[in-house]
Coordinates of C-alpha atoms and ligand atoms in Angstrom, one line a residue:
M483 CA 11.8 -15.7 20.7
E484 CA 8.9 -13.7 19.8
P485 CA 7.8 -11.8 17.1
G486 CA 8.7 -7.8 18.1
L487 CA 4.5 -7.5 17.7
V488 CA 4.0 -9.9 20.1
K489 CA 7.2 -9.1 22.7
Q490 CA 5.3 -5.3 22.7
A491 CA 1.8 -6.9 23.1
R492 CA 2.8 -8.8 26.7
Q493 CA 3.5 -5.6 28.0
H494 CA -0.1 -4.2 27.9
P495 CA -2.0 -6.9 28.2
D496 CA -5.6 -5.8 29.2
R497 CA -5.5 -2.9 27.1
T498 CA -7.7 -2.9 23.7
A499 CA -5.9 -3.5 20.5
V500 CA -8.5 -3.5 17.6
L501 CA -11.3 -2.5 17.5
A502 CA -14.2 -3.0 14.7
E503 CA -17.3 -3.4 13.7
S504 CA -18.2 -2.2 17.6
A505 CA -16.4 -5.3 19.3
R506 CA -13.6 -4.7 21.0
F507 CA -10.3 -6.9 21.5
S508 CA -7.7 -7.2 23.7
Y509 CA -3.8 -7.3 23.4
R510 CA -4.3 -10.9 24.7
D511 CA -7.6 -11.4 22.6
L512 CA -5.0 -10.7 20.2
L513 CA -2.2 -13.3 21.7
R514 CA -4.3 -16.1 22.3
A515 CA -6.1 -15.9 19.0
S516 CA -2.9 -16.2 17.0
A517 CA -1.5 -18.6 19.1
G518 CA -4.4 -20.6 18.3
V519 CA -4.9 -19.7 14.9
A520 CA -1.1 -20.5 14.7
G521 CA -1.3 -23.7 16.2
R522 CA -3.5 -25.0 13.7
L523 CA -1.2 -23.6 11.1
L524 CA 1.8 -25.9 12.8
H525 CA -0.9 -28.8 13.1
G526 CA 1.2 -30.9 14.3
A527 CA 5.0 -29.5 13.5
A528 CA 7.6 -28.0 15.1
D529 CA 7.8 -24.6 12.6
L530 CA 6.7 -23.6 9.3
E531 CA 10.0 -23.0 8.4
E532 CA 8.5 -20.2 5.5
K533 CA 6.7 -21.7 4.4
R534 CA 4.7 -19.3 2.8
V535 CA 0.5 -19.0 3.8
A536 CA -1.6 -16.5 1.8
F537 CA -4.6 -14.7 3.3
L538 CA -7.9 -13.5 2.1
L539 CA -10.0 -11.3 5.0
P540 CA -11.5 -8.2 5.7
P541 CA -10.3 -5.6 7.6
G542 CA -11.0 -6.9 11.0
F543 CA -9.5 -8.5 14.3
S544 CA -9.3 -12.3 12.4
H545 CA -7.0 -10.3 9.3
V546 CA -4.6 -9.7 12.5
A547 CA -4.8 -13.4 14.3
I548 CA -4.5 -14.6 10.7
Q549 CA -1.3 -11.9 10.1
W550 CA 0.1 -12.9 14.0
G551 CA -1.0 -16.4 13.2
I552 CA 0.9 -16.9 10.6
W553 CA 3.7 -15.0 12.1
R554 CA 4.2 -17.2 15.9
A555 CA 4.0 -20.2 13.7
G556 CA 7.3 -19.6 11.8
G557 CA 6.0 -18.9 8.4
I558 CA 5.3 -15.7 5.9
A559 CA 2.0 -14.3 5.6
V560 CA 1.9 -13.5 2.3
P561 CA -2.0 -10.8 2.7
L562 CA -4.6 -10.9 -0.9
C563 CA -6.3 -7.7 -1.5
I564 CA -9.6 -9.1 -1.6
A565 CA -10.9 -6.2 -3.6
H566 CA -8.5 -8.2 -6.9
P567 CA -9.8 -10.3 -9.4
P568 CA -9.3 -14.3 -9.3
P569 CA -6.7 -14.1 -11.7
E570 CA -4.4 -11.1 -9.5
W571 CA -4.7 -13.9 -6.4
E572 CA -3.2 -17.2 -8.3
Y573 CA -0.3 -14.6 -9.9
V574 CA 0.4 -14.2 -6.2
I575 CA -0.3 -17.6 -4.7
R576 CA 1.2 -19.1 -7.7
D577 CA 4.5 -16.3 -7.3
S578 CA 4.9 -17.2 -3.3
G579 CA 4.0 -21.4 -3.5
A580 CA 1.6 -20.3 -0.9
C581 CA 1.0 -24.0 0.5
L582 CA -2.1 -23.3 2.0
V583 CA -4.4 -20.2 1.7
V584 CA -6.3 -19.3 4.8
A585 CA -10.0 -17.4 3.5
H586 CA -13.0 -15.2 5.3
K587 CA -16.5 -17.8 5.4
S588 CA -17.5 -15.0 3.1
L589 CA -14.8 -14.6 0.5
A590 CA -13.4 -17.9 0.4
E591 CA -16.7 -19.4 -2.5
R592 CA -14.6 -17.2 -4.8
I593 CA -10.6 -17.7 -4.1
R594 CA -11.7 -21.1 -3.9
P595 CA -11.5 -22.4 -7.6
V596 CA -8.7 -20.0 -8.2
A597 CA -6.7 -22.0 -4.5
L598 CA -7.6 -25.4 -6.0
G599 CA -6.4 -24.6 -9.7
C600 CA -3.0 -23.9 -7.8
D601 CA -3.2 -27.0 -6.3
V602 CA -3.5 -25.2 -2.4
A603 CA -5.9 -25.8 -0.2
V604 CA -8.5 -23.7 1.4
A605 CA -8.8 -22.4 4.9
V606 CA -12.1 -21.8 5.7
I607 CA -12.2 -19.0 9.3
E608 CA -15.5 -17.8 10.5
D609 CA -14.7 -14.1 12.7
A610 CA -12.3 -15.0 15.4
S611 CA -13.6 -14.3 18.4
P612 CA -10.9 -14.6 21.6
E613 CA -10.0 -17.6 23.0
P614 CA -9.4 -19.3 25.7
D615 CA -6.6 -19.7 26.6
S616 CA -3.9 -21.2 24.3
A617 CA -0.6 -20.8 26.4
S618 CA -0.2 -24.7 26.2
V619 CA 0.1 -24.8 22.0
R620 CA 4.5 -24.5 21.1
L621 CA 5.4 -22.2 19.3
P622 CA 8.9 -21.9 17.2
S623 CA 11.7 -19.2 18.1
I624 CA 11.7 -16.7 15.7
P625 CA 14.6 -14.4 14.9
P626 CA 14.8 -11.4 13.7
S627 CA 16.7 -12.5 10.4
R628 CA 12.9 -14.8 9.2
R629 CA 11.1 -14.1 6.5
A630 CA 8.0 -12.8 7.5
M631 CA 6.5 -11.1 4.7
I632 CA 5.8 -11.1 1.0
V633 CA 4.0 -8.3 -0.4
Y634 CA 3.6 -7.8 -4.5
T635 CA 4.5 -4.8 -5.6
S636 CA 5.0 -3.1 -9.7
G637 CA 7.7 -2.2 -11.1
T638 CA 9.3 -1.9 -14.7
T639 CA 9.1 -5.9 -15.2
S640 CA 6.1 -6.3 -15.9
R641 CA 4.3 -8.8 -13.6
P642 CA 4.4 -7.9 -9.4
K643 CA 7.2 -8.9 -7.4
G644 CA 7.5 -9.8 -3.8
V645 CA 9.1 -7.8 -1.1
V646 CA 10.5 -10.0 1.7
S647 CA 10.7 -8.1 4.8
T648 CA 12.0 -9.8 7.5
H649 CA 11.2 -9.5 10.9
G650 CA 13.7 -7.7 11.9
N651 CA 13.6 -5.1 8.8
L652 CA 9.3 -4.2 10.1
Q653 CA 10.6 -4.0 13.4
A654 CA 13.1 -1.4 11.8
Q655 CA 10.5 0.2 9.5
I656 CA 7.5 0.7 12.6
E657 CA 10.5 1.8 15.3
T658 CA 11.5 4.5 13.2
L659 CA 8.0 5.6 12.7
V660 CA 6.7 4.8 16.6
Q661 CA 10.0 7.4 17.3
A662 CA 9.9 9.8 14.0
W663 CA 6.0 10.1 15.3
G664 CA 5.7 10.3 18.8
W665 CA 2.9 7.1 19.2
Q666 CA 2.0 6.7 22.1
P667 CA -0.3 3.9 24.1
Q668 CA -3.4 6.8 24.3
D669 CA -3.3 7.1 20.6
R670 CA -6.1 6.1 18.9
I671 CA -6.1 5.4 14.8
L672 CA -9.0 4.9 12.3
H673 CA -7.6 2.6 9.6
V674 CA -9.4 2.9 6.4
L675 CA -6.3 1.6 4.3
P676 CA -5.9 -1.3 2.3
L677 CA -4.1 -4.5 3.9
H678 CA -2.2 -5.4 1.3
H679 CA -0.5 -3.0 1.5
V680 CA 2.8 -1.5 3.4
H681 CA 1.0 1.6 4.5
G682 CA -2.0 0.3 5.9
I683 CA 0.1 -2.9 7.0
V684 CA 2.9 -1.1 8.7
N685 CA 2.3 2.3 9.4
V686 CA -0.7 1.9 10.9
L687 CA -1.6 -1.7 12.1
C688 CA 1.8 -2.3 13.2
C689 CA 2.8 1.2 14.2
A690 CA -0.2 1.0 16.2
L691 CA -0.2 -2.1 17.8
W692 CA 3.7 -2.0 18.4
S693 CA 2.4 0.7 21.0
G694 CA -0.1 -1.0 23.1
A695 CA -2.8 1.9 21.1
I696 CA -5.7 1.1 19.5
C697 CA -6.3 0.2 16.2
E698 CA -10.1 1.2 14.9
M699 CA -10.3 -1.0 11.6
L700 CA -13.6 0.1 8.8
P701 CA -14.2 -2.3 5.6
G702 CA -12.6 0.1 3.3
F703 CA -13.2 3.9 3.0
E704 CA -16.7 6.2 2.4
A705 CA -16.0 10.0 2.9
G706 CA -18.9 9.9 5.0
Q707 CA -18.8 7.3 6.9
V708 CA -15.4 8.9 7.6
W709 CA -16.3 12.5 8.8
E710 CA -19.2 10.7 11.3
R711 CA -16.3 8.7 12.4
F712 CA -13.7 11.1 13.5
V713 CA -17.5 13.1 15.3
R714 CA -18.0 10.2 17.2
S715 CA -15.8 10.0 19.9
P716 CA -12.3 11.2 19.7
L717 CA -9.4 9.7 17.6
T718 CA -6.0 10.8 17.5
L719 CA -3.9 10.2 14.5
F720 CA -5.0 9.6 10.7
M721 CA -3.2 8.6 7.6
A722 CA -4.1 7.9 4.4
V723 CA -3.2 8.7 0.8
P724 CA -3.9 12.2 -0.6
T725 CA -7.1 10.8 -2.7
V726 CA -8.5 10.2 0.8
Y727 CA -7.7 13.4 1.3
S728 CA -9.3 14.8 -2.1
R729 CA -12.0 13.1 -1.6
L730 CA -13.0 14.3 2.5
I731 CA -12.4 17.7 1.5
A732 CA -15.3 16.9 -1.2
A733 CA -17.0 15.2 1.0
W734 CA -16.9 18.2 3.3
E735 CA -17.5 20.5 0.2
D736 CA -20.7 19.0 -0.7
A737 CA -22.0 19.5 2.9
P738 CA -24.7 21.4 4.6
P739 CA -22.6 23.9 6.8
S740 CA -24.1 23.0 9.9
R741 CA -22.5 19.4 8.8
R742 CA -19.6 20.9 8.0
K743 CA -18.4 23.1 11.3
V744 CA -19.2 19.8 13.6
W745 CA -16.6 17.7 11.0
S746 CA -13.6 20.1 11.0
Q747 CA -14.7 20.3 15.4
A748 CA -14.2 17.1 15.1
C749 CA -10.0 17.8 13.6
A750 CA -9.6 19.2 16.3
G751 CA -8.8 16.6 19.1
M752 CA -6.3 14.9 17.0
R753 CA -2.8 15.0 17.3
L754 CA -1.4 13.8 14.1
M755 CA -2.4 13.8 10.5
V756 CA -0.1 12.2 7.8
S757 CA -0.5 11.6 4.0
G758 CA 1.9 10.0 1.9
S759 CA 1.9 7.4 -1.1
T760 CA 2.4 9.9 -3.9
A761 CA 3.0 13.6 -4.1
L762 CA 0.2 15.4 -1.9
P763 CA -0.9 18.1 -4.1
V764 CA 0.0 21.8 -2.9
H765 CA -3.9 22.6 -2.7
V766 CA -4.6 19.5 -1.2
L767 CA -2.6 20.4 1.3
E768 CA -3.8 24.0 2.1
K769 CA -7.1 23.6 1.9
W770 CA -7.0 20.0 4.1
Q771 CA -5.4 22.7 6.9
R772 CA -8.4 25.5 6.2
I773 CA -11.4 22.4 6.9
S774 CA -9.2 20.6 9.8
G775 CA -6.8 23.3 11.1
H776 CA -3.9 20.1 10.4
R777 CA -1.0 20.5 8.1
L778 CA -0.9 17.3 6.5
L779 CA 3.0 15.8 7.8
E780 CA 4.0 14.2 4.4
R781 CA 6.2 11.1 4.0
Y782 CA 7.7 9.1 1.0
G783 CA 8.7 5.4 1.5
M784 CA 8.1 2.3 -1.1
T785 CA 7.6 -0.9 -0.4
E786 CA 11.4 -2.3 0.0
I787 CA 12.3 -0.3 2.5
G788 CA 9.1 1.4 5.1
M789 CA 8.9 5.1 5.0
A790 CA 12.3 6.8 4.6
L791 CA 11.9 10.6 4.8
S792 CA 9.4 12.8 6.3
N793 CA 8.2 15.8 7.3
P794 CA 9.2 16.9 11.4
L795 CA 5.6 16.0 14.0
E796 CA 6.9 19.3 15.7
G797 CA 8.3 22.5 13.8
E798 CA 7.2 23.3 9.6
R799 CA 6.2 21.2 7.1
R800 CA 7.1 22.6 4.3
A801 CA 4.1 22.3 1.4
G802 CA 5.7 20.2 -1.2
Y803 CA 8.8 18.4 0.2
V804 CA 9.4 14.7 2.3
G805 CA 11.3 16.2 4.6
T806 CA 14.9 14.3 5.7
P807 CA 16.4 10.8 6.7
L808 CA 14.2 8.9 9.4
P809 CA 15.8 8.0 12.8
G810 CA 18.0 5.1 11.4
V811 CA 17.3 5.4 8.0
E812 CA 20.5 6.5 5.2
V813 CA 19.5 8.9 2.5
R814 CA 21.6 9.7 0.1
L815 CA 21.0 11.2 -3.9
V816 CA 23.1 9.8 -7.0
D817 CA 24.0 11.3 -10.8
D818 CA 23.5 8.3 -13.9
Q819 CA 27.0 7.2 -13.1
G820 CA 26.0 6.5 -9.4
K821 CA 28.3 9.4 -7.3
P822 CA 26.7 11.6 -4.4
V823 CA 25.9 15.0 -6.2
E824 CA 26.5 18.0 -5.0
C825 CA 23.3 19.3 -3.0
G826 CA 20.6 21.2 -5.6
T827 CA 21.6 18.8 -8.4
P828 CA 18.4 16.7 -9.1
G829 CA 19.7 12.9 -8.6
E830 CA 18.0 9.2 -7.4
I831 CA 17.1 8.1 -4.3
Q832 CA 19.4 5.5 -3.1
V833 CA 18.8 4.1 0.6
K834 CA 19.5 2.3 3.0
G835 CA 19.2 0.5 7.0
P836 CA 17.1 -2.1 9.0
G837 CA 14.6 -1.4 7.7
V838 CA 15.5 -1.6 3.9
F839 CA 14.2 -5.0 2.2
G840 CA 17.0 -8.4 1.2
E841 CA 15.1 -9.6 -1.8
Y842 CA 12.3 -10.4 -4.7
W843 CA 11.4 -13.5 -3.9
R844 CA 12.6 -15.6 -5.8
R845 CA 14.1 -13.2 -7.9
P846 CA 18.2 -12.8 -7.8
E847 CA 19.1 -10.8 -10.5
E848 CA 15.9 -8.1 -9.8
T849 CA 16.9 -8.6 -6.7
R850 CA 20.9 -7.4 -7.5
A851 CA 20.0 -4.9 -9.9
A852 CA 17.7 -2.9 -7.7
F853 CA 21.7 -2.2 -5.0
T854 CA 24.6 -1.1 -5.6
D855 CA 27.3 -1.2 -2.3
G856 CA 24.5 -1.5 -0.4
W857 CA 22.5 0.6 -1.4
F858 CA 18.2 0.6 -2.5
R859 CA 18.1 2.3 -5.5
T860 CA 14.6 3.7 -5.5
G861 CA 14.1 5.3 -9.2
D862 CA 12.7 8.3 -7.6
V863 CA 14.4 11.2 -8.2
A864 CA 14.8 14.0 -5.9
V865 CA 16.4 17.2 -4.7
V866 CA 17.6 18.8 -1.1
E867 CA 16.4 22.0 -0.5
K868 CA 17.2 24.1 2.4
G869 CA 17.6 20.9 4.0
S870 CA 14.4 19.0 3.1
Y871 CA 13.8 16.5 0.2
R872 CA 11.4 17.6 -2.7
I873 CA 10.9 14.6 -5.2
L874 CA 10.6 15.7 -8.7
G875 CA 9.3 12.2 -10.1
R876 CA 11.0 8.2 -11.2
R877 CA 13.7 7.8 -13.9
S878 CA 11.5 5.6 -15.6
V879 CA 8.2 6.6 -17.5
D880 CA 6.3 3.0 -17.1
I881 CA 5.8 3.2 -13.5
I882 CA 2.4 5.2 -12.2
K883 CA 1.5 5.8 -9.4
T884 CA -2.5 5.8 -9.1
G885 CA -4.8 6.4 -5.9
G886 CA -1.8 5.5 -4.2
F887 CA -1.2 2.5 -5.9
K888 CA 1.9 1.7 -8.0
V889 CA 1.5 -0.1 -11.3
S890 CA 3.0 -0.7 -14.0
A891 CA 2.2 0.0 -18.3
L892 CA 4.4 -3.0 -18.5
E893 CA 2.3 -5.3 -17.4
I894 CA -1.4 -3.5 -18.0
E895 CA -0.2 -3.8 -21.6
E896 CA 0.1 -7.7 -21.7
V897 CA -2.9 -8.1 -20.2
L898 CA -4.3 -5.7 -23.2
R899 CA -2.2 -7.1 -26.1
T900 CA -4.1 -10.8 -25.6
H901 CA -7.6 -8.7 -26.4
P902 CA -8.4 -9.9 -29.6
D903 CA -9.4 -6.7 -31.3
I904 CA -6.2 -4.8 -29.9
A905 CA -3.5 -5.6 -32.6
E906 CA -1.3 -2.5 -30.7
C907 CA -1.7 -1.5 -27.1
A908 CA 0.8 1.6 -24.6
V909 CA 0.1 2.5 -21.3
V910 CA 0.8 5.7 -19.6
G911 CA 0.1 7.6 -16.5
L912 CA -1.1 11.1 -17.0
P913 CA -2.1 13.8 -14.9
D914 CA -5.4 13.8 -12.8
R915 CA -7.3 15.8 -9.9
E916 CA -8.0 12.9 -7.9
W917 CA -6.3 10.4 -8.9
G918 CA -3.2 11.9 -8.8
E919 CA -2.4 9.4 -12.1
C920 CA -5.0 8.2 -14.3
V921 CA -4.6 5.0 -16.3
A922 CA -4.6 5.6 -19.7
A923 CA -4.4 3.5 -23.4
A924 CA -4.1 4.0 -26.6
L925 CA -5.0 1.2 -28.4
V926 CA -4.2 0.4 -32.6
P927 CA -7.7 -1.9 -32.9
R928 CA -6.7 -5.1 -36.0
S929 CA -9.2 -3.8 -38.9
G930 CA -12.6 -3.6 -38.8
R931 CA -12.4 -4.0 -35.4
S932 CA -13.7 -1.1 -33.3
P933 CA -14.0 -2.3 -29.0
S934 CA -16.2 0.4 -26.9
P935 CA -14.4 2.1 -24.0
E936 CA -16.5 1.0 -21.7
R937 CA -16.4 -2.9 -23.1
L938 CA -12.7 -3.1 -22.6
R939 CA -12.7 -1.9 -18.9
L940 CA -14.8 -4.0 -17.8
W941 CA -12.8 -6.0 -19.6
A942 CA -9.7 -5.7 -18.1
K943 CA -11.2 -5.3 -14.7
A944 CA -11.8 -8.9 -14.8
R945 CA -8.3 -9.4 -15.1
L946 CA -6.2 -6.9 -13.5
A947 CA -6.8 -4.6 -9.8
V948 CA -9.7 -1.8 -10.4
Y949 CA -7.3 0.7 -10.4
K950 CA -4.7 -1.0 -12.8
A951 CA -7.6 -1.4 -15.5
P952 CA -7.4 1.8 -17.8
Q953 CA -9.7 5.3 -17.0
R954 CA -9.1 6.4 -20.8
F955 CA -8.5 5.4 -24.1
L956 CA -7.3 6.7 -27.3
R957 CA -7.6 5.4 -30.3
M958 CA -4.9 5.3 -32.9
D959 CA -3.8 4.6 -36.1
S960 CA -0.4 3.8 -35.0
L961 CA 1.9 4.1 -32.0
P962 CA 4.5 7.3 -32.0
R963 CA 7.5 5.4 -32.0
N964 CA 11.7 6.6 -32.1
L965 CA 14.2 5.7 -34.4
M966 CA 14.8 2.0 -32.5
G967 CA 11.1 1.1 -32.5
K968 CA 10.5 1.9 -29.0
V969 CA 7.1 4.0 -28.3
N970 CA 7.4 6.6 -27.0
K971 CA 5.0 7.8 -23.9
R972 CA 6.5 10.8 -23.3
E973 CA 4.9 11.8 -26.8
L974 CA 1.8 9.7 -26.6
A975 CA 0.8 11.3 -23.3
K976 CA 0.1 15.0 -24.8
Q977 CA -1.4 13.7 -27.5
F978 CA -4.2 12.1 -25.1
P979 CA -6.9 15.9 -25.0
P980 CA -7.3 17.2 -21.3
E981 CA -10.6 16.8 -21.6
E982 CA -11.3 13.3 -22.5
S983 CA -14.0 12.2 -20.1
T984 CA -13.4 9.3 -18.0
A985 CA -15.1 5.7 -19.0
S986 CA -16.5 4.9 -15.5
Ligands
MLC1435 C1 -10.9 2.4 -8.1 N1 -11.0 3.7 -9.6 C2 -10.7 4.1 -9.8 C3 -8.8 3.7 -9.5 N2 -9.4 3.0 -7.7 N3 -10.6 4.7 -11.2 C4 -9.7 5.4 -11.3 N4 -8.4 4.7 -10.4 C5 -7.9 4.3 -9.9 N5 -6.8 4.8 -9.2 C6 -12.7 3.4 -9.6 C7 -13.1 2.2 -9.6 O1 -13.3 1.2 -10.4 C8 -14.6 3.0 -9.5 O2 -15.3 2.8 -10.2 C9 -14.8 3.1 -7.7 O3 -13.8 4.1 -8.6 C10 -14.6 3.1 -6.6 O4 -13.5 1.7 -6.4 P1 -13.4 1.9 -5.2 O5 -12.6 0.2 -5.1 O6 -14.8 1.8 -4.7 O7 -12.6 3.2 -5.2 P2 -11.9 3.2 -3.6 O8 -12.3 2.8 -2.5 O9 -12.9 4.8 -3.6 O10 -10.8 3.8 -3.5 C11 -10.1 4.7 -3.3 C12 -9.6 5.6 -2.2 C13 -8.3 3.9 -2.4 C14 -8.6 6.0 -2.6 C15 -9.2 5.1 -1.2 O11 -7.8 4.0 -4.1 C16 -7.1 4.0 -1.7 O12 -7.6 2.6 -1.2 N6 -6.1 3.5 -1.9 C17 -4.7 4.0 -0.5 C18 -4.0 2.3 -1.8 C19 -2.2 2.6 -0.8 O13 -3.0 2.5 0.1 N7 -1.4 2.7 -1.4 C20 -0.3 2.6 -0.6 C21 0.7 1.8 -1.4 S1 2.3 1.2 0.0 P3 -16.2 1.8 -11.6 O14 -17.3 2.6 -12.3 O15 -15.2 0.7 -12.1 O16 -16.5 1.2 -10.2 C22 3.0 2.7 -0.7 C23 5.1 3.1 -0.1 C24 4.2 4.7 0.3 O17 3.0 3.5 -1.2 O18 5.1 4.9 0.7 O19 3.3 4.1 1.2
AMP1436 P1 5.0 2.0 -3.3 O1 6.1 0.7 -4.6 O2 3.0 1.2 -3.9 O3 5.8 1.1 -2.3 O4 5.2 3.1 -4.4 C1 6.1 3.0 -3.2 C2 6.4 4.4 -4.5 O5 5.4 5.9 -3.8 C3 7.9 5.2 -4.1 O6 8.9 5.1 -5.3 C4 7.5 7.4 -4.8 O7 6.9 7.2 -5.9 C5 6.2 6.9 -4.9 N1 5.6 8.4 -2.8 C6 5.8 7.4 -1.9 N2 5.6 9.1 -1.2 C7 6.0 9.3 -1.4 C8 5.2 11.0 -1.9 N3 5.4 11.1 -0.2 N4 5.2 12.1 -2.6 C9 6.4 11.6 -3.9 N5 6.1 10.1 -4.3 C10 5.9 9.5 -3.1

């Protein structure tokens, strides 16, 4: 038994799988390179038996070859974000109990001290090139129940939790999207998203490779570069978070009229453009439609479940709505007592289906608390109106979505509290035109000390992912608390002046 993606790839070995830095790699290249990686990881053993292998590589063929190689050797792939500071890497390496870190040579020196501090070896990878036939490598049988991947996601606990997906979960998450969005071998998608979250991993990379399509990978997102790539040669699909579309709109508005025309015309050949990971503002949807001619398809998902709700490929895509359940996904809305609500009444979204994860890594209690009667509790609140779901918000004020990344206010507070000049702090998400929400921190300094916002932000960026570092700060004499002594965050959010500029 092989992972589903590998089986699929065998059907079209000569087609192009990955395009990156002007090099072209076929599915045969990917099969051979990943078999070679698996052989080296196994190093004579029969099966990695779900050992965790963390990997740190920029987007490109090597990244995919390592991911597949870990899977084919029977290991659990733990992607690390190339832009994270060392403390974030250390947390993931330790929490996952990784036995090895595979790092690209350009990143190896940065992660080596972290890995060694965790007593974990580093395997350094040059840019992978297609290998000679590696059919002789003996690989273990991988059933769908085998754990495949751990992706770290922030939640209502202070530190991120590892979401464990099996090969069966991933296959279900991929297949529902391939069916709903009509993926074809002729598709060609431009990949600009991070590779440590499901949007970039499942929706873009895995769906493309499942379908025999071409996944063209850019090193990251830069608006002008993406527009010019749209022009260069035909693409059929594009998927991103709303901040990416806002940036593309801003770049288009700044461009001279002749360039605008060329850029807009370049979108005509695409068959589908998708937005997700956070609410798509209606003004972005409408402006993007005027510029590109495409009405964005908005969908809703989560690391724990893959995608659950989607507007239709054919038919009306309603602004402000995320559509209906995807094939094979069951969705219900429940009230505070856990009872399903009447149509038109808001309730918490709960999800069931083969794509839903089985556990948070080594956190049985959090796992138990996340399910009720087999339904996964998303913590998001929605309402069904005229047959379509509209997301109303989240149950917890401590979860913030910024630039499409989920961050925990509690995690940021815990780090800020270690700053010598901070006596008390509270973190909230504030509405933000560019980022959806931005991270804002209210601080009570220790007497006589007054750290500047710029220095605090720099300090935070050395310890936390850049998207977790507060963008706005508010000095207070005391935090607003309720009778129980708990910080009233909804009240606190109102105290940030709307016109306050960002610290960066
Ligand atoms: C970056 N910056 C931020 C920020 N992110 N500032 C505030 N809030 C944020 N969220 C700052 C940096 O500090 C830096 O400033 C400047 O912006 C540029 O940094 P960058 O790292 O180069 O940012 P950029 O690459 O432009 O990032 C924008 C982006 C990125 C939209 C491309 O945020 C992104 O890739 N988002 C996608 C996230 C995603 O894939 N989510 C899916 C999760 S899965 P300075 O001054 O500090 O240098 C999921 C399930 C589902 O949600 O449904 O899909
Ligand atoms: P993550 O845990 O990073 O996978 O983020 C999942 C969360 O993103 C969900 O629980 C929602 O809060 C949010 N989300 C995803 N898609 C949408 C959407 N289209 N509209 C609103 N929120 C969304």
